[in-house]
Coordinates of N, CA and C in Angstrom, one line a residue:
M23 N 20.8 8.6 0.3 CA 20.7 7.7 -1.0 C 21.5 8.4 -2.0
S24 N 22.1 7.4 -2.9 CA 22.9 7.8 -3.9 C 22.2 8.5 -4.9
G25 N 22.7 9.6 -5.5 CA 22.1 10.3 -6.7 C 22.6 9.6 -7.9
L26 N 23.1 8.5 -8.0 CA 23.2 7.8 -9.4 C 22.1 7.4 -10.0
P27 N 21.8 7.4 -11.3 CA 20.4 7.0 -11.9 C 20.3 5.4 -11.6
N28 N 21.2 4.6 -11.7 CA 21.1 3.2 -11.5 C 21.3 2.6 -10.0
A29 N 21.6 3.7 -9.2 CA 21.7 3.2 -7.8 C 20.4 2.4 -7.4
P30 N 20.8 1.2 -6.7 CA 19.6 0.3 -6.3 C 18.9 0.8 -5.2
Q31 N 17.6 0.5 -5.2 CA 16.7 1.1 -4.0 C 16.2 -0.4 -3.7
F32 N 15.5 -0.4 -2.5 CA 14.9 -1.6 -2.2 C 13.3 -1.4 -1.9
R33 N 12.6 -2.2 -1.9 CA 11.2 -2.2 -1.5 C 10.7 -3.4 -0.8
L34 N 9.7 -3.4 -0.3 CA 8.9 -4.4 0.4 C 7.6 -4.7 -0.3
A35 N 7.5 -5.9 -1.0 CA 6.2 -6.1 -1.6 C 5.4 -7.0 -0.6
V36 N 4.3 -6.6 0.0 CA 3.3 -7.3 0.8 C 2.6 -8.4 0.1
K37 N 2.9 -9.5 0.6 CA 2.2 -10.7 0.1 C 0.9 -11.3 0.9
A38 N 0.9 -11.0 2.3 CA -0.1 -11.5 3.0 C -0.3 -10.5 4.3
G39 N -1.7 -10.5 4.7 CA -1.8 -9.6 5.9 C -2.8 -8.5 5.3
V40 N -2.9 -7.6 6.4 CA -4.0 -6.5 5.9 C -3.4 -5.7 4.9
A41 N -2.2 -5.5 4.7 CA -1.6 -4.7 3.6 C -1.2 -5.4 2.5
A42 N -1.8 -6.7 2.2 CA -1.5 -7.5 1.1 C -1.8 -6.6 -0.1
G43 N -0.8 -6.7 -1.1 CA -0.9 -6.1 -2.5 C -0.2 -4.7 -2.4
R44 N 0.3 -4.0 -1.3 CA 1.0 -2.8 -1.2 C 2.5 -3.2 -1.2
V45 N 3.0 -1.9 -1.9 CA 4.4 -2.0 -2.0 C 5.1 -0.8 -1.4
F46 N 6.2 -1.1 -0.4 CA 6.7 0.0 0.3 C 8.1 0.2 -0.2
E47 N 8.5 1.4 -0.6 CA 9.8 1.6 -1.0 C 10.6 2.1 0.3
L48 N 11.8 1.4 0.4 CA 12.8 1.7 1.3 C 13.9 2.8 0.9
N49 N 13.7 3.8 1.3 CA 14.7 4.7 0.7 C 15.2 5.7 1.8
Q50 N 15.3 5.3 3.0 CA 15.8 6.2 4.2 C 16.8 5.4 4.9
D51 N 17.7 6.0 5.7 CA 18.8 5.2 6.5 C 18.2 4.4 7.4
V52 N 17.2 4.8 8.2 CA 16.6 3.9 9.2 C 14.8 3.8 8.8
V53 N 14.3 3.0 8.8 CA 12.9 2.9 8.4 C 12.3 1.9 9.5
L54 N 11.4 2.5 10.4 CA 10.7 1.9 11.5 C 9.2 1.4 11.0
I55 N 9.0 0.0 11.2 CA 7.6 -0.5 10.8 C 7.1 -1.0 12.1
G56 N 5.6 -0.8 12.2 CA 4.8 -1.2 13.2 C 3.4 -0.8 13.0
R57 N 2.6 -0.9 14.2 CA 1.2 -0.4 14.1 C 1.0 1.2 14.5
S58 N 2.1 1.6 15.1 CA 2.0 3.0 15.5 C 2.1 4.1 14.5
Q59 N 1.3 5.1 14.5 CA 1.2 6.2 13.6 C 2.6 6.9 13.5
R60 N 3.4 6.7 14.4 CA 4.7 7.3 14.4 C 5.8 6.6 13.8
C61 N 5.5 5.5 13.2 CA 6.3 4.7 12.4 C 6.5 5.1 10.9
D62 N 7.5 4.7 10.3 CA 7.7 5.2 9.0 C 6.7 4.4 8.0
L63 N 6.6 3.2 8.3 CA 5.8 2.3 7.6 C 4.7 1.7 8.7
V64 N 3.6 2.1 8.3 CA 2.4 1.7 9.4 C 1.7 0.6 8.8
V65 N 1.6 -0.5 9.5 CA 0.9 -1.7 9.2 C -0.1 -1.9 10.2
E66 N -1.5 -1.8 10.0 CA -2.6 -1.8 11.2 C -2.9 -3.4 11.2
E67 N -2.0 -4.0 11.7 CA -2.3 -5.5 12.1 C -2.3 -5.6 13.5
P68 N -3.4 -6.2 14.2 CA -3.4 -6.0 15.5 C -2.2 -7.1 16.2
E69 N -1.9 -8.1 15.5 CA -0.6 -8.8 16.0 C 0.8 -8.3 16.0
L70 N 0.9 -7.2 15.3 CA 2.2 -6.4 15.2 C 2.3 -5.6 16.5
S71 N 3.6 -5.3 17.1 CA 3.8 -4.4 18.0 C 3.8 -3.0 17.4
R72 N 3.6 -2.0 18.5 CA 3.5 -0.6 18.1 C 4.8 -0.3 17.1
Q73 N 6.0 -0.6 17.7 CA 7.4 -0.5 16.9 C 7.8 -1.9 16.9
H74 N 7.6 -2.4 15.8 CA 7.8 -4.0 15.7 C 9.1 -4.1 15.3
A75 N 9.7 -3.5 14.0 CA 11.2 -3.8 13.5 C 11.5 -2.6 12.9
R76 N 12.8 -2.7 12.7 CA 13.5 -1.6 11.9 C 14.4 -2.1 10.8
F77 N 14.3 -1.4 9.7 CA 15.3 -1.7 8.6 C 16.4 -0.5 8.6
I78 N 17.6 -0.9 8.7 CA 18.8 0.0 8.7 C 19.8 -0.2 7.4
R79 N 19.9 1.0 6.8 CA 20.6 0.9 5.6 C 22.1 0.7 5.8
Q80 N 22.8 -0.3 5.4 CA 24.2 -0.6 5.5 C 24.8 -1.0 4.1
G81 N 25.9 -0.3 3.9 CA 26.6 -0.8 2.7 C 25.4 -0.6 1.5
G82 N 25.3 -1.6 0.6 CA 24.4 -1.4 -0.4 C 23.2 -1.9 -0.2
G83 N 22.7 -2.4 1.0 CA 21.5 -2.9 1.4 C 21.0 -2.5 2.7
Y84 N 20.2 -3.4 3.3 CA 19.4 -3.2 4.6 C 19.6 -4.2 5.5
L85 N 19.7 -4.0 6.9 CA 19.8 -4.9 7.9 C 18.3 -4.8 8.4
L86 N 17.8 -6.0 8.9 CA 16.5 -6.0 9.6 C 16.6 -6.4 11.2
E87 N 16.1 -5.6 12.0 CA 16.3 -5.8 13.3 C 15.0 -5.7 14.0
D88 N 14.7 -7.0 14.7 CA 13.4 -7.0 15.6 C 13.6 -6.1 16.9
L89 N 12.6 -5.4 17.2 CA 12.7 -4.5 18.3 C 11.9 -5.1 19.5
G90 N 12.2 -6.3 19.8 CA 11.5 -7.0 20.9 C 10.0 -7.2 20.8
S91 N 9.5 -7.5 19.6 CA 8.2 -7.6 19.3 C 7.6 -8.9 20.0
T92 N 6.4 -8.9 20.5 CA 5.7 -10.0 20.8 C 5.7 -11.1 20.2
N93 N 5.3 -11.1 18.9 CA 5.1 -12.2 18.1 C 6.1 -12.5 16.9
G94 N 7.3 -11.7 17.2 CA 8.4 -11.9 16.4 C 8.7 -11.5 15.0
T95 N 9.9 -11.4 14.6 CA 10.2 -11.1 13.1 C 11.0 -12.3 12.6
F96 N 10.6 -12.8 11.4 CA 11.2 -13.9 10.8 C 11.8 -13.6 9.5
V97 N 13.0 -14.1 9.1 CA 13.4 -14.1 7.7 C 13.6 -15.6 7.2
N98 N 12.9 -15.8 6.1 CA 13.0 -17.1 5.5 C 12.6 -18.2 6.6
G99 N 11.7 -18.0 7.5 CA 11.2 -18.9 8.5 C 11.9 -18.8 9.9
V100 N 13.1 -18.3 9.8 CA 13.9 -18.2 11.0 C 13.7 -16.9 11.9
R101 N 13.4 -17.1 13.1 CA 13.1 -15.8 14.0 C 14.2 -15.1 14.2
L102 N 14.3 -13.9 14.2 CA 15.6 -12.9 14.5 C 15.8 -12.8 15.8
T103 N 17.0 -13.0 16.3 CA 17.5 -12.7 17.5 C 18.5 -11.7 17.6
A104 N 19.0 -11.3 16.4 CA 20.0 -10.2 16.3 C 19.8 -9.6 14.8
P105 N 20.3 -8.5 14.6 CA 20.0 -7.8 13.2 C 20.7 -8.8 12.2
R106 N 20.0 -8.8 11.1 CA 20.4 -9.8 10.0 C 20.4 -8.9 8.7
R107 N 21.3 -9.1 7.9 CA 21.5 -8.4 6.5 C 20.6 -9.2 5.6
L108 N 19.8 -8.5 4.9 CA 18.7 -9.0 4.0 C 19.3 -9.1 2.7
Q109 N 19.0 -10.2 1.8 CA 19.3 -10.6 0.5 C 17.9 -10.4 -0.2
P110 N 18.2 -9.9 -1.6 CA 17.1 -9.7 -2.5 C 16.4 -11.1 -2.5
G111 N 15.0 -11.3 -2.3 CA 14.2 -12.2 -2.5 C 13.8 -13.0 -1.0
D112 N 14.5 -12.4 0.1 CA 14.1 -13.0 1.3 C 12.6 -12.6 1.7
E113 N 12.2 -13.6 2.4 CA 10.9 -13.6 2.8 C 10.7 -13.1 4.3
I114 N 10.2 -12.0 4.5 CA 10.0 -11.4 6.0 C 8.5 -11.5 6.4
R115 N 8.4 -12.2 7.6 CA 7.3 -12.3 8.2 C 7.1 -11.4 9.6
L116 N 6.2 -10.6 9.7 CA 6.0 -9.8 10.9 C 4.8 -10.4 11.7
G117 N 5.1 -11.0 12.7 CA 4.0 -11.7 13.5 C 3.6 -12.9 12.7
P118 N 2.2 -13.4 13.1 CA 1.7 -14.4 12.4 C 1.1 -14.2 10.8
K119 N 0.8 -13.1 10.6 CA 0.0 -12.8 9.4 C 0.8 -12.0 8.2
T120 N 1.5 -11.0 8.5 CA 2.2 -10.1 7.6 C 3.2 -10.8 6.9
V121 N 3.3 -11.0 5.6 CA 4.5 -11.6 4.9 C 4.7 -10.6 3.9
M122 N 6.1 -10.3 3.6 CA 6.5 -9.3 2.6 C 7.7 -10.0 2.0
V123 N 8.1 -9.6 0.7 CA 9.3 -10.0 0.0 C 10.3 -8.7 -0.1
Y124 N 11.6 -8.7 0.2 CA 12.6 -7.7 0.1 C 13.0 -7.8 -1.2
E125 N 12.8 -6.8 -2.1 CA 13.2 -6.7 -3.5 C 14.0 -5.5 -3.9
P126 N 15.1 -5.7 -4.7 CA 15.8 -4.5 -5.3 C 14.9 -3.8 -6.5
V127 N 15.1 -2.6 -6.4 CA 14.7 -1.7 -7.6 C 15.7 -1.0 -8.2
V128 N 15.9 -1.1 -9.6 CA 17.0 -0.6 -10.3 C 16.3 0.3 -11.3
F129 N 16.5 1.7 -11.2 CA 15.9 2.7 -12.2 C 16.8 2.5 -13.5
D130 N 16.0 2.7 -14.5 CA 16.4 2.7 -15.9 C 16.5 4.1 -16.4
A131 N 17.9 4.5 -16.4 CA 18.3 5.9 -16.9 C 17.8 6.2 -18.3
E132 N 17.4 5.2 -19.1 CA 17.0 5.4 -20.6 C 15.4 5.7 -20.7
A133 N 14.8 5.4 -19.4 CA 13.2 5.4 -19.5 C 12.8 6.9 -19.5
T134 N 11.7 7.0 -20.2 CA 11.1 8.4 -20.3 C 10.0 8.5 -19.2
V135 N 10.2 9.6 -18.5 CA 9.3 9.9 -17.4 C 8.3 11.0 -17.8
A136 N 7.0 10.9 -17.7 CA 6.2 11.9 -18.0 C 6.0 12.7 -16.9
V137 N 6.1 14.0 -17.1 CA 5.9 14.9 -16.1 C 4.8 15.9 -16.5
E138 N 4.0 16.5 -15.6 CA 2.9 17.4 -15.8 C 3.6 18.7 -15.9
P139 N 3.0 19.7 -16.7 CA 3.6 21.1 -16.8 C 3.6 21.8 -15.4
A140 N 4.6 22.6 -15.1 CA 4.7 23.2 -13.8 C 3.4 24.0 -13.5
A141 N 2.6 24.5 -14.3 CA 1.6 25.5 -14.1 C 0.3 24.6 -13.7
T142 N 0.3 23.4 -13.8 CA -0.9 22.7 -13.3 C -0.5 22.2 -11.8
V143 N 0.7 22.2 -11.3 CA 0.8 21.6 -9.9 C 0.4 22.7 -8.9
R144 N -0.4 22.2 -7.9 CA -0.9 23.0 -7.0 C -0.1 22.8 -5.7
P145 N 0.0 23.9 -4.8 CA 0.8 23.7 -3.6 C 0.1 22.8 -2.6
A146 N 0.9 22.0 -1.8 CA 0.0 20.9 -1.0 C -0.4 21.9 0.2
T147 N -1.7 21.4 0.8 CA -2.3 22.0 1.9 C -2.1 21.1 3.1
V148 N -1.4 21.7 4.2 CA -1.3 20.8 5.3 C -2.0 21.3 6.4
R149 N -3.0 20.4 7.0 CA -3.6 20.9 8.1 C -2.8 21.0 9.3
S150 N -3.1 22.0 10.4 CA -2.5 22.0 11.5 C -2.3 21.0 12.4
G151 N -3.1 20.0 12.4 CA -3.2 19.1 13.5 C -2.6 17.8 12.8
A152 N -2.4 17.8 11.3 CA -2.0 16.6 10.6 C -0.4 16.3 10.8
P153 N 0.0 15.2 10.8 CA 1.3 14.8 10.9 C 2.1 15.3 9.6
P154 N 3.4 15.7 9.7 CA 4.1 16.2 8.5 C 4.0 15.1 7.4
P155 N 3.9 15.5 6.1 CA 4.1 14.5 5.1 C 5.5 13.9 5.0
R156 N 5.6 12.6 4.6 CA 6.8 11.9 4.5 C 7.1 11.7 2.9
P157 N 7.9 12.6 2.2 CA 8.0 12.6 0.8 C 8.8 11.5 0.4
D158 N 9.7 10.9 1.3 CA 10.7 10.0 1.0 C 10.1 8.6 0.9
L159 N 9.0 8.4 1.6 CA 8.3 7.0 1.7 C 6.9 7.2 1.0
R160 N 6.6 6.3 0.2 CA 5.5 6.4 -0.7 C 5.0 4.8 -0.9
V161 N 3.9 4.6 -1.0 CA 3.3 3.3 -1.3 C 3.1 3.2 -3.0
V162 N 3.8 2.2 -3.4 CA 3.9 2.0 -4.8 C 2.9 0.7 -5.2
G163 N 2.1 1.0 -6.0 CA 1.2 -0.4 -6.4 C -0.2 -0.1 -6.0
Q164 N -0.9 -1.2 -6.1 CA -2.4 -1.2 -5.7 C -2.6 -1.2 -4.2
V165 N -3.5 -0.4 -3.8 CA -3.8 -0.4 -2.4 C -5.4 -1.0 -2.2
P166 N -5.4 -1.9 -1.5 CA -6.8 -2.6 -1.5 C -7.7 -1.7 -0.2
P167 N -8.8 -1.8 -0.4 CA -9.6 -1.0 0.6 C -9.3 -1.5 2.0
A168 N -9.2 -0.5 3.1 CA -8.8 -1.0 4.3 C -9.9 -1.7 5.1
A169 N -9.5 -2.8 5.5 CA -10.4 -3.7 6.2 C -10.7 -3.0 7.6
A170 N -12.0 -3.1 7.9 CA -12.7 -2.4 9.2 C -12.0 -3.3 10.4
A171 N -11.3 -2.7 11.3 CA -10.8 -3.3 12.7 C -11.8 -3.3 13.5
E172 N -12.2 -4.5 14.1 CA -13.1 -4.7 15.1 C -12.6 -4.1 16.2
A173 N -13.4 -3.3 16.9 CA -13.2 -2.6 18.3 C -13.4 -3.7 19.4
P174 N -12.3 -3.7 20.3 CA -12.4 -4.7 21.3 C -13.6 -4.5 22.1
P175 N -14.4 -5.6 22.6 CA -15.7 -5.5 23.4 C -15.3 -5.1 24.8
K176 N -15.0 -3.8 25.1 CA -14.7 -3.3 26.3 C -16.1 -3.2 27.1
K177 N -17.2 -2.9 26.6 CA -18.4 -3.0 27.4 C -18.6 -4.3 27.9
R178 N -18.5 -5.3 27.2 CA -18.8 -6.8 27.8 C -17.7 -7.0 29.0
N179 N -16.6 -6.5 28.8 CA -15.6 -6.8 29.9 C -16.0 -6.0 31.2
W180 N -16.5 -4.9 31.2 CA -17.0 -4.2 32.3 C -18.2 -5.0 32.9
L181 N -19.2 -5.3 31.9 CA -20.4 -6.1 32.5 C -20.0 -7.5 33.1
L182 N -19.1 -8.1 32.7 CA -18.6 -9.3 33.3 C -17.8 -9.1 34.7
I183 N -17.0 -8.1 34.7 CA -16.4 -7.8 36.1 C -17.5 -7.4 37.1
G184 N -18.4 -6.5 36.7 CA -19.6 -6.0 37.4 C -20.4 -7.3 38.1
C185 N -20.6 -8.3 37.2 CA -21.4 -9.5 37.6 C -20.6 -10.3 38.6
L186 N -19.2 -10.3 38.4 CA -18.3 -11.1 39.3 C -18.3 -10.2 40.6
V187 N -18.2 -9.1 40.7 CA -18.2 -8.5 41.9 C -19.5 -8.5 42.6
V188 N -20.7 -8.5 42.0 CA -21.8 -8.6 42.7 C -22.1 -10.0 43.2
A189 N -21.5 -11.1 42.5 CA -21.7 -12.7 43.1 C -20.8 -12.8 44.1
L190 N -19.7 -12.2 44.0 CA -18.6 -12.3 45.5 C -19.3 -11.6 46.5
L191 N -19.9 -10.2 46.3 CA -20.5 -9.7 47.6 C -21.7 -10.6 48.0
A192 N -22.4 -11.3 47.2 CA -23.5 -11.9 47.6 C -23.1 -13.3 48.4
V193 N -21.8 -13.9 47.9 CA -21.3 -15.0 48.7 C -20.8 -14.6 50.0
C194 N -20.1 -13.4 50.1 CA -19.7 -13.0 51.5 C -20.9 -12.6 52.4
F195 N -22.0 -12.0 52.0 CA -23.1 -11.7 52.7 C -23.7 -12.9 53.3
I196 N -23.9 -14.0 52.3 CA -24.5 -15.4 52.7 C -23.7 -15.9 53.9
A197 N -22.3 -15.9 53.6 CA -21.4 -16.5 54.7 C -21.4 -15.8 56.0
G198 N -21.6 -14.3 56.0 CA -21.7 -13.8 57.1 C -23.0 -14.0 57.8
V199 N -24.2 -14.2 57.3 CA -25.3 -14.4 58.0 C -25.3 -15.9 58.5
L200 N -24.7 -16.7 57.8 CA -24.6 -18.1 58.4 C -23.6 -18.1 59.7
W201 N -22.6 -17.5 59.6 CA -21.7 -17.3 60.8 C -22.5 -16.7 61.9
Y202 N -23.2 -15.6 61.6 CA -23.9 -15.0 62.7 C -24.9 -16.0 63.3
I203 N -25.7 -16.7 62.6 CA -26.7 -17.7 63.1 C -25.9 -18.8 63.8
D204 N -24.8 -19.4 63.3 CA -24.1 -20.3 64.1 C -23.6 -19.7 65.5
A205 N -23.1 -18.7 65.4 CA -22.3 -17.9 66.5 C -23.4 -17.6 67.7
N206 N -24.7 -17.6 67.4 CA -25.6 -17.0 68.2 C -26.6 -18.3 68.5
Y207 N -26.4 -19.4 68.1 CA -27.2 -20.7 68.2 C -28.6 -20.3 67.8
L208 N -28.8 -19.8 66.6 CA -30.2 -19.5 66.2 C -30.5 -20.4 65.2
W209 N -30.1 -21.7 65.1 CA -30.4 -22.3 63.9 C -32.0 -22.9 63.9
C210 N -32.3 -23.2 65.4 CA -33.8 -23.7 65.5 C -34.8 -22.4 65.2
T211 N -34.1 -21.2 65.6 CA -35.1 -20.2 65.4 C -35.4 -19.6 64.0
V212 N -34.2 -19.7 63.3 CA -34.3 -19.4 62.1 C -34.9 -20.5 61.1
F213 N -34.5 -21.6 61.4 CA -34.9 -22.7 60.5 C -35.6 -23.7 61.5
P214 N -36.8 -23.7 61.8 CA -37.4 -24.7 62.8 C -37.7 -25.8 62.2
F215 N -37.7 -26.0 60.9 CA -37.9 -27.4 60.3 C -36.7 -28.3 60.1
L216 N -35.6 -27.6 60.8 CA -34.5 -28.8 60.8 C -34.6 -29.9 61.9
A217 N -34.0 -31.1 61.4 CA -34.1 -32.2 62.4 C -33.3 -32.0 63.8
G218 N -33.8 -32.2 64.8 CA -33.3 -31.9 66.1 C -33.8 -30.7 66.6
C219 N -34.7 -30.0 66.0 CA -35.3 -28.7 66.6 C -36.6 -29.1 67.2
P220 N -36.8 -28.4 68.4 CA -38.0 -28.7 69.2 C -39.4 -28.1 68.6

């Protein structure tokens, strides 16, 4: 990133989806977006691929590339089949729900920035199992409370599979019994009420 005060940066303002209201700054050379916690920008939308797309800094802006996602990446309603240079104001849709706008951010060199005195700054604590912090990527703006994701009904699936297996075994057993009765001419012995039995 350029060290000039008025060097443009870009950001993504999320307009729809579970991350609506959030703003992500793009300030790395390559920014990966998807559901995976390994992505630079994590959007926990079930319809997004784990690694859905990537933003690549080129020249004074970014290219957007779909990474073979199932539900696609769209710019201004057109599905991406190759990397595409983004223009300010482009509407980006990831999958069917997540919509964001690509916006430039220009910093004002004349603006006054309030900074806390150094004595009040505490060192950050990093837990041993936690992923390293990402100082270059930050959420700017309002963050809505996270929506509770519904857990997939795994227990119901196993119950359904178990019932199907039991039904299949019952059909096989009945077919085997009927074959045995027919092969040994036991119809009248087992079912004396049938027509034609003495």
